[in-house]
CSV table of C-alpha atoms in Angstrom, one decimal:
chain,number,residue,atom,x,y,z
A,385,MET,CA,61.6,-24.4,29.9
A,386,ASN,CA,58.0,-24.9,31.2
A,387,LEU,CA,56.9,-24.3,34.8
A,388,THR,CA,56.4,-28.0,35.6
A,389,THR,CA,59.9,-28.7,34.5
A,390,LEU,CA,61.3,-25.9,36.5
A,391,ALA,CA,59.3,-27.1,39.6
A,392,ARG,CA,60.6,-30.8,39.1
A,393,HIS,CA,64.2,-29.2,38.9
A,394,ALA,CA,63.7,-27.2,42.1
A,395,LEU,CA,62.1,-30.0,44.0
A,396,THR,CA,65.0,-32.4,43.0
A,397,ARG,CA,67.4,-29.7,44.4
A,398,GLY,CA,65.8,-29.9,47.8
A,399,HIS,CA,63.3,-27.0,47.7
A,400,THR,CA,60.0,-27.6,49.6
A,401,PRO,CA,56.8,-27.4,47.5
A,402,ALA,CA,56.0,-24.0,49.3
A,403,ALA,CA,59.5,-22.7,48.3
A,404,THR,CA,59.2,-24.1,44.9
A,405,TYR,CA,55.8,-22.3,44.4
A,406,ALA,CA,57.3,-19.1,45.6
A,407,LEU,CA,60.1,-19.2,43.1
A,408,LEU,CA,57.9,-20.0,40.2
A,409,ALA,CA,55.3,-17.4,41.1
A,410,LYS,CA,58.1,-14.8,41.5
A,411,ARG,CA,59.5,-15.6,38.1
A,412,SER,CA,56.3,-16.0,36.2
A,413,GLY,CA,53.9,-13.8,37.8
A,414,LYS,CA,51.3,-16.5,37.4
A,415,PRO,CA,50.2,-17.8,40.7
A,416,LEU,CA,47.7,-20.3,39.6
A,417,HIS,CA,50.1,-21.8,36.8
A,418,SER,CA,52.7,-22.0,39.3
A,419,ALA,CA,50.8,-23.9,42.0
A,420,ARG,CA,49.5,-26.2,39.2
A,421,ALA,CA,53.1,-26.9,38.1
A,422,VAL,CA,54.2,-27.8,41.7
A,423,CYS,CA,51.3,-30.2,42.0
A,424,LEU,CA,52.0,-31.8,38.6
A,425,ALA,CA,55.7,-32.0,39.4
A,426,LEU,CA,54.8,-33.9,42.7
A,427,THR,CA,52.8,-36.3,40.5
A,428,ILE,CA,49.5,-35.2,41.9
A,429,PRO,CA,46.9,-36.2,39.1
A,430,LEU,CA,45.6,-33.4,37.0
A,431,ALA,CA,42.0,-33.8,38.0
A,432,GLU,CA,42.9,-33.8,41.7
A,433,THR,CA,45.2,-30.8,41.2
A,434,THR,CA,42.4,-28.9,39.4
A,435,ARG,CA,39.9,-29.7,42.3
A,436,ARG,CA,42.4,-28.6,44.9
A,437,LEU,CA,43.2,-25.3,43.1
A,438,THR,CA,39.7,-24.6,42.4
A,439,ASP,CA,39.0,-24.8,46.1
A,440,CYS,CA,41.4,-22.1,47.1
A,441,HIS,CA,41.8,-20.1,43.8
A,442,ASP,CA,39.6,-17.1,44.7
A,443,THR,CA,41.1,-16.6,48.2
A,444,LEU,CA,44.7,-17.2,47.5
A,445,LEU,CA,45.7,-17.2,43.8
A,446,ALA,CA,43.2,-14.8,41.9
A,447,ASP,CA,44.5,-11.5,43.2
A,448,PRO,CA,47.7,-12.0,45.1
A,449,ARG,CA,49.4,-9.1,47.1
A,450,PRO,CA,52.8,-7.9,45.7
A,451,ASN,CA,55.7,-10.0,47.3
A,452,SER,CA,53.4,-12.4,48.9
A,453,GLU,CA,54.6,-15.5,47.0
A,454,THR,CA,56.5,-17.1,50.0
A,455,ASP,CA,53.5,-16.6,52.4
A,456,THR,CA,51.2,-18.0,49.8
A,457,GLY,CA,53.3,-21.0,49.2
A,458,GLU,CA,53.3,-21.8,52.9
A,459,VAL,CA,49.5,-21.4,53.2
A,460,LEU,CA,49.1,-23.7,50.0
A,461,GLU,CA,51.4,-26.3,51.8
A,462,ALA,CA,49.6,-25.9,55.1
A,463,LEU,CA,46.2,-26.5,53.2
A,464,GLY,CA,47.4,-29.7,51.9
A,465,ILE,CA,47.4,-28.5,48.3
A,466,PHE,CA,50.8,-30.1,47.7
A,467,ASP,CA,50.1,-33.4,49.6
A,468,ILE,CA,50.9,-36.4,47.6
A,469,PRO,CA,48.1,-39.0,47.7
A,470,LYS,CA,49.2,-42.4,48.9
A,471,SER,CA,47.7,-45.4,47.2
A,472,LEU,CA,46.3,-47.4,50.0
A,473,THR,CA,46.2,-51.3,50.5
A,474,ASP,CA,42.8,-53.1,51.0
A,475,THR,CA,43.5,-53.2,54.8
A,476,GLU,CA,44.3,-49.4,54.9
A,477,LEU,CA,41.1,-48.7,52.9
A,478,ALA,CA,39.1,-50.7,55.5
A,479,ILE,CA,40.8,-48.7,58.4
A,480,VAL,CA,39.8,-45.5,56.4
A,481,ASN,CA,36.2,-46.7,56.2
A,482,LEU,CA,36.3,-47.3,60.0
A,483,PHE,CA,37.7,-43.8,60.6
A,484,LEU,CA,34.9,-42.3,58.5
A,485,THR,CA,32.4,-44.4,60.5
A,486,ALA,CA,33.9,-43.0,63.8
A,487,ILE,CA,34.0,-39.4,62.5
A,488,ASP,CA,30.3,-39.7,61.7
A,489,ALA,CA,29.7,-41.2,65.4
A,490,MET,CA,31.4,-38.1,66.8
A,491,GLY,CA,28.2,-36.0,66.1
A,492,GLY,CA,30.3,-33.1,65.0
A,493,ILE,CA,34.1,-32.3,64.5
A,494,ARG,CA,36.0,-29.1,64.5
A,495,ALA,CA,37.1,-27.8,61.1
A,496,GLY,CA,40.7,-27.9,62.0
A,497,HIS,CA,40.6,-31.5,63.2
A,498,GLN,CA,38.6,-32.6,60.1
A,499,HIS,CA,41.3,-30.8,57.9
A,500,GLY,CA,44.1,-32.6,59.7
A,501,LEU,CA,42.3,-35.9,59.5
A,502,GLN,CA,41.8,-35.4,55.7
A,503,ARG,CA,45.5,-34.7,55.2
A,504,TRP,CA,46.6,-37.7,57.2
A,505,ILE,CA,44.2,-40.0,55.3
A,506,THR,CA,45.3,-38.5,51.9
A,507,THR,CA,49.0,-39.1,52.6
A,508,GLY,CA,48.5,-42.5,54.3
A,509,ASN,CA,49.5,-41.3,57.8
A,510,LEU,CA,47.0,-43.6,59.3
A,511,THR,CA,48.8,-43.9,62.6
A,512,THR,CA,48.5,-40.1,63.3
A,513,ALA,CA,44.9,-40.1,62.2
A,514,TYR,CA,44.2,-43.0,64.6
A,515,LEU,CA,45.9,-41.4,67.5
A,516,SER,CA,44.1,-38.1,67.0
A,517,LEU,CA,40.7,-39.9,66.9
A,518,ALA,CA,41.6,-41.9,70.1
A,519,ALA,CA,42.4,-38.7,71.9
A,520,ALA,CA,39.1,-37.0,70.7
A,521,ARG,CA,35.7,-37.6,72.3
A,522,PRO,CA,32.3,-37.9,70.6
A,523,LEU,CA,29.8,-35.0,71.4
A,524,PRO,CA,27.5,-36.1,74.3
A,525,ARG,CA,24.3,-34.8,72.6
A,526,THR,CA,24.8,-35.5,68.9
A,527,GLY,CA,27.5,-38.3,69.1
A,528,ASN,CA,27.1,-42.0,69.5
A,529,PRO,CA,29.8,-42.8,72.0
A,530,ALA,CA,29.2,-46.7,71.9
A,531,ARG,CA,29.6,-46.8,68.1
A,532,TYR,CA,32.6,-44.3,68.2
A,533,TRP,CA,34.7,-46.4,70.6
A,534,THR,CA,33.7,-49.7,69.2
A,535,THR,CA,34.6,-48.7,65.7
A,536,LEU,CA,38.0,-47.2,66.9
A,537,VAL,CA,38.6,-50.6,68.6
A,538,ALA,CA,38.1,-52.4,65.3
A,539,ALA,CA,40.3,-49.8,63.4
A,540,GLY,CA,43.0,-50.1,66.0
A,541,GLU,CA,43.0,-53.9,65.7
A,542,LEU,CA,43.4,-53.7,61.9
A,543,LEU,CA,46.0,-51.1,62.3
A,544,THR,CA,48.2,-53.2,64.7
A,545,THR,CA,48.3,-56.1,62.1
A,546,THR,CA,50.2,-53.7,59.8
A,547,ASN,CA,51.9,-51.4,62.2
A,548,PRO,CA,53.6,-52.3,65.5
A,549,ASP,CA,53.9,-48.8,66.8
A,550,ARG,CA,53.6,-48.9,70.7
A,551,ARG,CA,51.4,-45.8,70.5
A,552,ILE,CA,48.8,-47.5,68.6
A,553,ILE,CA,48.8,-50.3,71.2
A,554,TYR,CA,48.3,-47.9,74.0
A,555,ALA,CA,45.6,-45.9,72.1
A,556,LEU,CA,43.8,-49.2,71.3
A,557,ALA,CA,43.8,-50.1,75.0
A,558,HIS,CA,42.3,-46.7,75.8
A,559,CYS,CA,39.5,-47.2,73.1
A,560,ARG,CA,38.8,-50.7,74.5
A,561,THR,CA,38.4,-49.2,78.0
A,562,GLN,CA,36.1,-46.6,76.6
A,563,ALA,CA,34.0,-49.1,74.6
A,564,THR,CA,33.7,-51.2,77.8
A,565,ILE,CA,32.4,-48.0,79.8
A,566,GLN,CA,29.9,-47.3,77.1
A,567,HIS,CA,28.7,-50.8,76.9
A,568,GLN,CA,28.2,-50.9,80.7
A,569,LYS,CA,26.4,-47.6,80.6
A,570,SER,CA,23.9,-48.9,77.9
A,571,ALA,CA,23.3,-52.3,79.5
A,572,PRO,CA,20.0,-52.6,81.3
A,573,PRO,CA,20.3,-52.9,85.0
A,574,THR,CA,20.1,-56.5,86.2
A,575,SER,CA,17.2,-57.3,88.3
A,576,HIS,CA,17.6,-59.6,91.3
A,577,ALA,CA,14.9,-61.9,92.3
A,578,PRO,CA,13.6,-61.1,95.8
A,579,GLY,CA,15.1,-63.2,98.5
A,580,ARG,CA,13.2,-65.7,100.7
A,581,ARG,CA,12.2,-64.7,104.1
């Protein structure tokens, strides 16, 4: 039985991808082949599987420590190696494009936050991605706050057309408030004509 067939069998029996990897790697002694088998069993396309595994091969799979299969499987899962890409609708793709515009307007993003956003977008968890961006703030020196909040308002309005989650509605209200504040900050002061004496 090949590794991908074994991976499918383990997954259908309720094993997590991390546990499936550990099982295969212990049996075969081939970490890279085991990780590839789990990805393929999860129906992740071969090209995407290859890209993901190339990114982590040297640090995790090239020279594993003895008896580290369980830990390695958990790290691979946490890195998103086993995330199943969701096919997005046109509306969801438009929302993702708005997210990317907002991320650019942040003026910089922590690596952990960027990783989380990438995973949520890959798996189609746009609600969590939106809530995360709505809770963040653009950097004052390098970011574009007006563009950031305006873009998140547009993304939230699109998101509410397909998802009635109350958290999105509250986050959208927050983004609208922030966009209004930014608009007021950037508006030139109004000049009053001098009054008659």
